[in-house]
Each structure stands twice: as C-alpha cells, then as structure tokens.
Coordinates of C-alpha atoms in Angstrom, one line a residue:
X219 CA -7.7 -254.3 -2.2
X220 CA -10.5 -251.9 -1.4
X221 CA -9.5 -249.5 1.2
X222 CA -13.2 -248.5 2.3
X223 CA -13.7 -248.5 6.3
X224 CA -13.1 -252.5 7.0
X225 CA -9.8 -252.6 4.1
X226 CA -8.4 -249.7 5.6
X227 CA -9.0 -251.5 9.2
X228 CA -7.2 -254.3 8.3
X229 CA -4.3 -252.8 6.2
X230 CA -3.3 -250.5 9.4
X231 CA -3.4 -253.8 11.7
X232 CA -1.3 -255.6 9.6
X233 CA 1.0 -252.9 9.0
X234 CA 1.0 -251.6 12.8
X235 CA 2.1 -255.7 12.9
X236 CA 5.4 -255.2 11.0
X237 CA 4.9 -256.2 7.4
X238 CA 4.7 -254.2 4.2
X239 CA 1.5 -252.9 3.0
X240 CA -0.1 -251.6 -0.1
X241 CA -3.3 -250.2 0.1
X242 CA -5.5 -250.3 -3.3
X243 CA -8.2 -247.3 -3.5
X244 CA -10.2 -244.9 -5.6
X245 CA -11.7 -241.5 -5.6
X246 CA -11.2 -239.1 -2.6
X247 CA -9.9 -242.0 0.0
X248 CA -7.1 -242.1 -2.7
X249 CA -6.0 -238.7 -2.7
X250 CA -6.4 -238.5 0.6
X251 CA -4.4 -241.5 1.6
X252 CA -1.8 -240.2 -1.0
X253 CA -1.5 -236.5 0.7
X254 CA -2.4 -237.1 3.9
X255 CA -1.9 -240.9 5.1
X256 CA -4.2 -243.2 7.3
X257 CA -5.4 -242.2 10.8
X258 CA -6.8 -244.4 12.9
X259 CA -9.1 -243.6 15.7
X260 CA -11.6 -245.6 18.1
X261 CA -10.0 -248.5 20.1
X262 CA -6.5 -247.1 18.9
X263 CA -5.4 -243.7 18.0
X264 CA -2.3 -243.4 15.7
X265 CA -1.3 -242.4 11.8
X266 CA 0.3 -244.5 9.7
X267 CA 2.3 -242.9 6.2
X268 CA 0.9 -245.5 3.6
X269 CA 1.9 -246.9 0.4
X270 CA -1.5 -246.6 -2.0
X271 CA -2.3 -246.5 -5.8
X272 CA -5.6 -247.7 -7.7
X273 CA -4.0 -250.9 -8.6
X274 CA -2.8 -254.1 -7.4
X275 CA 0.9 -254.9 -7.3
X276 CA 2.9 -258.7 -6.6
X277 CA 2.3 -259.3 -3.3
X278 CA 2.5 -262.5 -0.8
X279 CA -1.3 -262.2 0.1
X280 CA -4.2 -259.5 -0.9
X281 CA -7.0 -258.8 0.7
X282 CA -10.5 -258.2 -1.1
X283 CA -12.4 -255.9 0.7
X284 CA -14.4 -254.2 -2.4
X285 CA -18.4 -254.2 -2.5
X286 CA -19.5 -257.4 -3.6
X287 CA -20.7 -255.8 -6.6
X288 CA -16.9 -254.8 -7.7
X289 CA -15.7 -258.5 -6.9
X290 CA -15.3 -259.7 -10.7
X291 CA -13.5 -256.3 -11.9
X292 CA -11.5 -256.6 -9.0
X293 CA -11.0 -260.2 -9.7
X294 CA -9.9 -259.3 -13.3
X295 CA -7.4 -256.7 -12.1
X296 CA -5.9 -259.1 -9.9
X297 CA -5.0 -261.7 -12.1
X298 CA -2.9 -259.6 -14.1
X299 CA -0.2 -259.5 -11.8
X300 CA 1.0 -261.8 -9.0
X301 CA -1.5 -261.3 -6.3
X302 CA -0.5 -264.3 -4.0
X303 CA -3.0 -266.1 -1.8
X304 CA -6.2 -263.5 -1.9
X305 CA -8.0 -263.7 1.2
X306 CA -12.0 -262.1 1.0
X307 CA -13.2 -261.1 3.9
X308 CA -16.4 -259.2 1.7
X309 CA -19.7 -259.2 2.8
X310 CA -22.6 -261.4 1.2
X311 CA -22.3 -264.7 -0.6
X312 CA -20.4 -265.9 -4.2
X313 CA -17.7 -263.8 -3.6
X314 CA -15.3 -266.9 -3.2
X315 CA -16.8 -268.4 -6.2
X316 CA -16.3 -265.4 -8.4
X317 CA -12.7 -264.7 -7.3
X318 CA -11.9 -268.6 -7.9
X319 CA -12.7 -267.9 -11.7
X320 CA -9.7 -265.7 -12.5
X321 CA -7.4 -266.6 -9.5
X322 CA -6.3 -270.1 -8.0
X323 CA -4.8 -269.9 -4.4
X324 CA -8.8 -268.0 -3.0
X325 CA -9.1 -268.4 1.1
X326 CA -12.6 -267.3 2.2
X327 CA -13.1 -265.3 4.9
X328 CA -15.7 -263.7 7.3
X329 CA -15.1 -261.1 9.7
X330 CA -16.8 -259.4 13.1
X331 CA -14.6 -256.2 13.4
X332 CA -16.1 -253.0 13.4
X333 CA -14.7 -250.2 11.6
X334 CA -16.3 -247.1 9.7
X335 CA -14.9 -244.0 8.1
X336 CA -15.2 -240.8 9.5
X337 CA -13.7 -239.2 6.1
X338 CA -11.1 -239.7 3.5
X339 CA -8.1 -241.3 5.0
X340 CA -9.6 -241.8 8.6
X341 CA -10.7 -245.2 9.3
X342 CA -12.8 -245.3 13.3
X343 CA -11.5 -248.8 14.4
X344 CA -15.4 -249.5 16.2
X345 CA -14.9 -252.8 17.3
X346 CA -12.9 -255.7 18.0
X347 CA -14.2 -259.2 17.2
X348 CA -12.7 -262.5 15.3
X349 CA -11.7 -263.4 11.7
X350 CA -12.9 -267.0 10.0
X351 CA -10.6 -268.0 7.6
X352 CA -10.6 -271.4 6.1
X353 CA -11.7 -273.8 3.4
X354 CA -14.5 -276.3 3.2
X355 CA -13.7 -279.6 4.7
X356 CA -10.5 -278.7 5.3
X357 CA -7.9 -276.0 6.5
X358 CA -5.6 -275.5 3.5
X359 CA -1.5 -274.1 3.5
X360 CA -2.7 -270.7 2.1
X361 CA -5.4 -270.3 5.0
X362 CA -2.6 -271.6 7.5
X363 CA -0.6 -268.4 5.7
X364 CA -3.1 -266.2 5.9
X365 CA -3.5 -266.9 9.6
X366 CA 0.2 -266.4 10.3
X367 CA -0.1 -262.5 8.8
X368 CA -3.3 -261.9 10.7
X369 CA -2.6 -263.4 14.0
X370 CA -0.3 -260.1 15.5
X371 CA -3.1 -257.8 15.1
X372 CA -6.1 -259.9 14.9
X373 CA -8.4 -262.8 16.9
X374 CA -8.2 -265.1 13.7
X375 CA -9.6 -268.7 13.6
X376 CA -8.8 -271.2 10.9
X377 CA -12.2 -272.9 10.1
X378 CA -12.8 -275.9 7.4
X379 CA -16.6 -274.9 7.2
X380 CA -16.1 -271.7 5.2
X381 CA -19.3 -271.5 3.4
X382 CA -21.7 -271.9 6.5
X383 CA -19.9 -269.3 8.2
X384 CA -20.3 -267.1 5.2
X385 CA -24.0 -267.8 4.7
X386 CA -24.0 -267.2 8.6
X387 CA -23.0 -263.8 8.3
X388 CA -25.6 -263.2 5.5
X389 CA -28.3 -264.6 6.8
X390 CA -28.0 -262.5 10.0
X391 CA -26.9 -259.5 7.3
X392 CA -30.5 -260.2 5.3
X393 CA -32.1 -259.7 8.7
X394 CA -31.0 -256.8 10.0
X395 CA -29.2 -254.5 7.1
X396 CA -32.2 -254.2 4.6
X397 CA -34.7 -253.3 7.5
X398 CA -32.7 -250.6 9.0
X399 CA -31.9 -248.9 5.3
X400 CA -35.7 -248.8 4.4
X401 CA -36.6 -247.3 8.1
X402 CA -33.5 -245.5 8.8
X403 CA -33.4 -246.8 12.4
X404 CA -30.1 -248.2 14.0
X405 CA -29.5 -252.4 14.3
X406 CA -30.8 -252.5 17.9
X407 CA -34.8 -251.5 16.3
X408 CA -35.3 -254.4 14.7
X409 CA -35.1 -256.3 17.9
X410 CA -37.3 -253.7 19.8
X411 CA -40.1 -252.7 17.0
X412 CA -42.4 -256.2 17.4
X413 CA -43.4 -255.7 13.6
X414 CA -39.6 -255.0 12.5
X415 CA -38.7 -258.3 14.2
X416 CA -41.4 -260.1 12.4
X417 CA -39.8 -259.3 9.2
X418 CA -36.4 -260.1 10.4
X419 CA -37.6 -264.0 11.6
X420 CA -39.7 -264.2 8.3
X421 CA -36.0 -263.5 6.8
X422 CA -34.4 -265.5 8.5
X423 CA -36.7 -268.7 8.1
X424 CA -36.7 -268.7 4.4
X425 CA -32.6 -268.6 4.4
X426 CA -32.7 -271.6 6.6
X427 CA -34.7 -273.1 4.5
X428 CA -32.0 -272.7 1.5
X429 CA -29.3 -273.6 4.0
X430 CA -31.2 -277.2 4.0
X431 CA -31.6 -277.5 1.0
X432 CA -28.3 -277.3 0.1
X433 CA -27.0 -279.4 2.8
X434 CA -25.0 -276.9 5.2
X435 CA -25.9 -277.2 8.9
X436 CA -28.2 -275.3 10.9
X437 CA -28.3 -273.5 13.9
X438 CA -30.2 -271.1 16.0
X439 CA -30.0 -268.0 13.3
X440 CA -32.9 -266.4 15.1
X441 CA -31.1 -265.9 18.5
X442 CA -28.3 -264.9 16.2
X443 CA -29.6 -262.0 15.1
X444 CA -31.2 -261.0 18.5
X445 CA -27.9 -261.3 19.6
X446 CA -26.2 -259.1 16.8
X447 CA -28.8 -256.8 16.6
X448 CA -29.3 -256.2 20.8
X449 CA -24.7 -256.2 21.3
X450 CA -24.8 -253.4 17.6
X451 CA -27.7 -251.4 18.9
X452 CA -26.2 -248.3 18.4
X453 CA -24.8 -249.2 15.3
X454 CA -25.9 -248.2 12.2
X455 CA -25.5 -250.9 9.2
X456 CA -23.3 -250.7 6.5
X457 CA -26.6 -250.9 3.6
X458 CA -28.2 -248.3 5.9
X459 CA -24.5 -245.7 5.9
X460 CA -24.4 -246.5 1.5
X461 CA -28.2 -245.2 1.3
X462 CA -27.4 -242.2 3.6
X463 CA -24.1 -242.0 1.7
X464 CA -26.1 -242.0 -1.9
X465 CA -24.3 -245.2 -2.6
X466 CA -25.0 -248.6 -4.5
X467 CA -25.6 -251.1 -1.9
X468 CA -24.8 -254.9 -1.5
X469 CA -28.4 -255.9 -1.3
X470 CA -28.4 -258.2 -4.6
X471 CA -25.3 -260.5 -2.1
X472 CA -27.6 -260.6 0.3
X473 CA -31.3 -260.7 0.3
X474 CA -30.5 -260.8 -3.7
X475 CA -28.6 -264.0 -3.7
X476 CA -30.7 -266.1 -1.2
X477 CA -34.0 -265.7 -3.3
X478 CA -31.5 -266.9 -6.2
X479 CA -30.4 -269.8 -4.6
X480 CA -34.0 -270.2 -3.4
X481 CA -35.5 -270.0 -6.9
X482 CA -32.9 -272.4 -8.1
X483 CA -33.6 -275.2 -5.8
X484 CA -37.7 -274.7 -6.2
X485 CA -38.1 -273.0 -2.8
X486 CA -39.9 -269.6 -2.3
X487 CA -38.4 -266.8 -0.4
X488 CA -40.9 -263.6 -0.2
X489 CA -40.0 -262.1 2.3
X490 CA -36.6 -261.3 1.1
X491 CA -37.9 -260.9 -2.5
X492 CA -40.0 -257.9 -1.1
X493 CA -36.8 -256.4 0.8
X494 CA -34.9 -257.0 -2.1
X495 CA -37.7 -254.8 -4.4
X496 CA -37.6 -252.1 -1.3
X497 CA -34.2 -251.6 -1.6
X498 CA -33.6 -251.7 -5.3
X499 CA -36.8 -249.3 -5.0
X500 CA -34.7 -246.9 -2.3
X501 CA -31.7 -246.9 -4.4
X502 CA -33.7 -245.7 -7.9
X503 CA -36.1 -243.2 -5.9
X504 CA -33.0 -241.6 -4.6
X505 CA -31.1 -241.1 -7.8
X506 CA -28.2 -243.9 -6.5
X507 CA -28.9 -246.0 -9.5
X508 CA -31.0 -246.0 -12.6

C-alpha cells in the first residue's frame, strides 16, 4: 500500500518472485500504472503488467509504504477489509504504533534499498541493501511470514529489536535528510561542509540522548551517519526530492517526533527543534502547506 518509489520497489520484487500482487496508488502513478504498467530500471531493467486500484483488497500480507503522515488514513482503510499480516517498512518513528491501533497482526520493518521514481509508473531500482523485520524481544510467526515472501527477491533479516533499528534509521534520517532539504546539497555534504557536520552530530547527540532515556541501546550513531552520508554521496534524500517535488515532507516522524519524545521525558533537543521550524518554515514559504 503506497506505490511511491520504495512501494513500487518492493511490489515488482515480490512479483518478479512469483506471487500475486496488488499495488495500492493515487493520482498520476495510478493512471499511469493502470495504462501503462510498472517499469523497472537501475540494477534491473524489465516491465511488469500490474494489478492497481486506490484501495486495499484481502490479501495474505500488505505492505505500508505511505508517508508517515498518511499512516492512520491508511491504517483506517485497511481495516476494513482483510489485510493479513501488514508489514511497514515507512520511514520515521510511531508508524507501528499507529497501525497497531486499527489492525492486530503489525510486523515492523526498516529497509536500506534504494529506489526513486523517474516518472509515473517508472520506479529506478538505485540500490540494493537489507530488510529488518521483526518484533521486540522476539521474532514472531507473522515476521517469520513476512520473511518467507521477501527472501526471493530481497537480503531480509528477522530481528527481535525492532524499535532500535527503527529509531536507528531516524536518527541517521534526522542527521542527514533535514540538512540537505534546507541547503539543497546531496547526502555526501553534510560530511564534507565542517559546519553542516556540526549540525548533523549536534542531531545526532540529542537523539541518543532520548534513546537512553527510554532504555534502547546505543551505539556509534555518529560513524553511522558518516558512513551513510560518505557510501549516498551522490544521493539526494528523500525530504530534499519532496521539497524539490513541492511536496509535504516526513519531517514531524523525524526530527518532529524525537523533540516529542524528548519533551516528554524532560530532555531538551534544539537542535532538531530548529530543523524542525526550518523545514516546516521551507514547506509554508514554498506554498507546500499552509
């Protein structure tokens, strides 16, 4: 469900793996998918016919792919029919938690492939990398299931520490994706602009902090996001493609949701509170929201 650049990614793998697909979508990808198909270029070149409407149907396992801020309306559509296990594999944090409100059999999920869309109905496949799927404290059936359907066409890994991996991802995501939408510079300049990486560390520390504080473990984040930053240098981040795009971005997931959680459990975190205000300020000076 959401057939952007990374839903479209995975529906094609899957379906270039043997099983039945239906692709949810809206606006021009629709039509396009409807007319036209999916094609696939980048690591591998092919064009799949595809099965695609703007609403879930029954299904053994649906994948969320939607921006974090459609997560509850697609949660709602969901439970209205038999969705099976749903497996998020959405950037940011909550997504799980919202999901788990209106559906029961929720598998949480972080993924490392690249994808981005060159147009309606083309999907680049960018890059390959590995999928987390699991619970916390414990791999459950439905992630076992969910690893079965992935492991054809995907490097998946069953995981029983869910959450940290998730606040993994958007800790490194809070360093790098806010800093290249307000400068418009690709991921590899916040490694090579001294004061860029300043930022990205001051980032970085407060999300630690939180990450104490609620008692998930740490780990080197700040070598993290060297290292995703330096191996994505020429990549240009997904908040950085929705303000070129004129689109809402995820920032209130991300930077948004750690100074949140910060707030909440007496901790300050100013650093991302400013990005967040830069962005939200981005978005409104371009017309993208009100």
């Amino acid at each position: 469900m959401g057939a952007g650049a990374i839903g479209s990614l995975f529906g094609a793998l899957i379906q270039l793996s043997g099983f039945s697909v239906h692709y949810v979508a809206r606006g021009r990808q629709l039509e396009a998918l409807k007319e036209n198909g999916l094609t696939i270029t980048g690591l591998i070149e092919g064009h799949l016919r595809v099965d695609v409407s703007n609403r879930p149907e029954e299904a053994d396992l649906t994948i969320v792919a939607v921006k974090a801020y459609d997560t509850e309306g697609a949660a709602k559509m969901l439970s209205e029919v038999d969705c099976g296990i749903t497996f998020t594999i959405q950037n940011g944090i909550g997504n799980v938690e919202i999901l788990s409100k209106y559906l029961e059999r929720v598998v949480g999920g972080v993924t490392t492939y690249g994808a981005n869309l060159v147009g309606p109905g083309i999907v680049n496949y960018a890059g390959k990398g590995v999928v987390y799927a699991g619970n916390d404290g414990y791999a459950s059936e439905e992630a076992k299931f969910v690893k079965r359907v992935l492991e054809k066409g995907f490097n998946c890994e069953l995981v029983d520490d869910i959450s940290f991996r998730i606040w993994s991802k958007a800790i490194v995501n809070a360093a790098i994706n806010p800093l290249t939408a307000i400068c418009r510079v690709r991921n590899g300049k916040i490694v090579e602009v001294e004061e860029l990486w300043s930022i990205a560390k001051a980032v970085v520390k407060e999300g630690v902090e939180v990450l104490k504080k609620i008692g998930l473990p740490e780990t080197d984040f700040i070598e993290m996001v060297r290292d995703v930053a330096t191996k994505t240098s020429k990549n240009r981040s997904s908040m950085l493609q929705d303000v070129e795009n004129g689109k809402k971005t995820e920032i209130d997931f991300i930077n948004g949701e750690i100074v949140r959680r910060a707030e909440e459990l007496g901790l300050e975190a100013p650093t991302n509170k400013i990005l967040l205000k830069l962005v939200k300020g981005v978005e409104k000076a371009y017309g993208i929201i009100e």
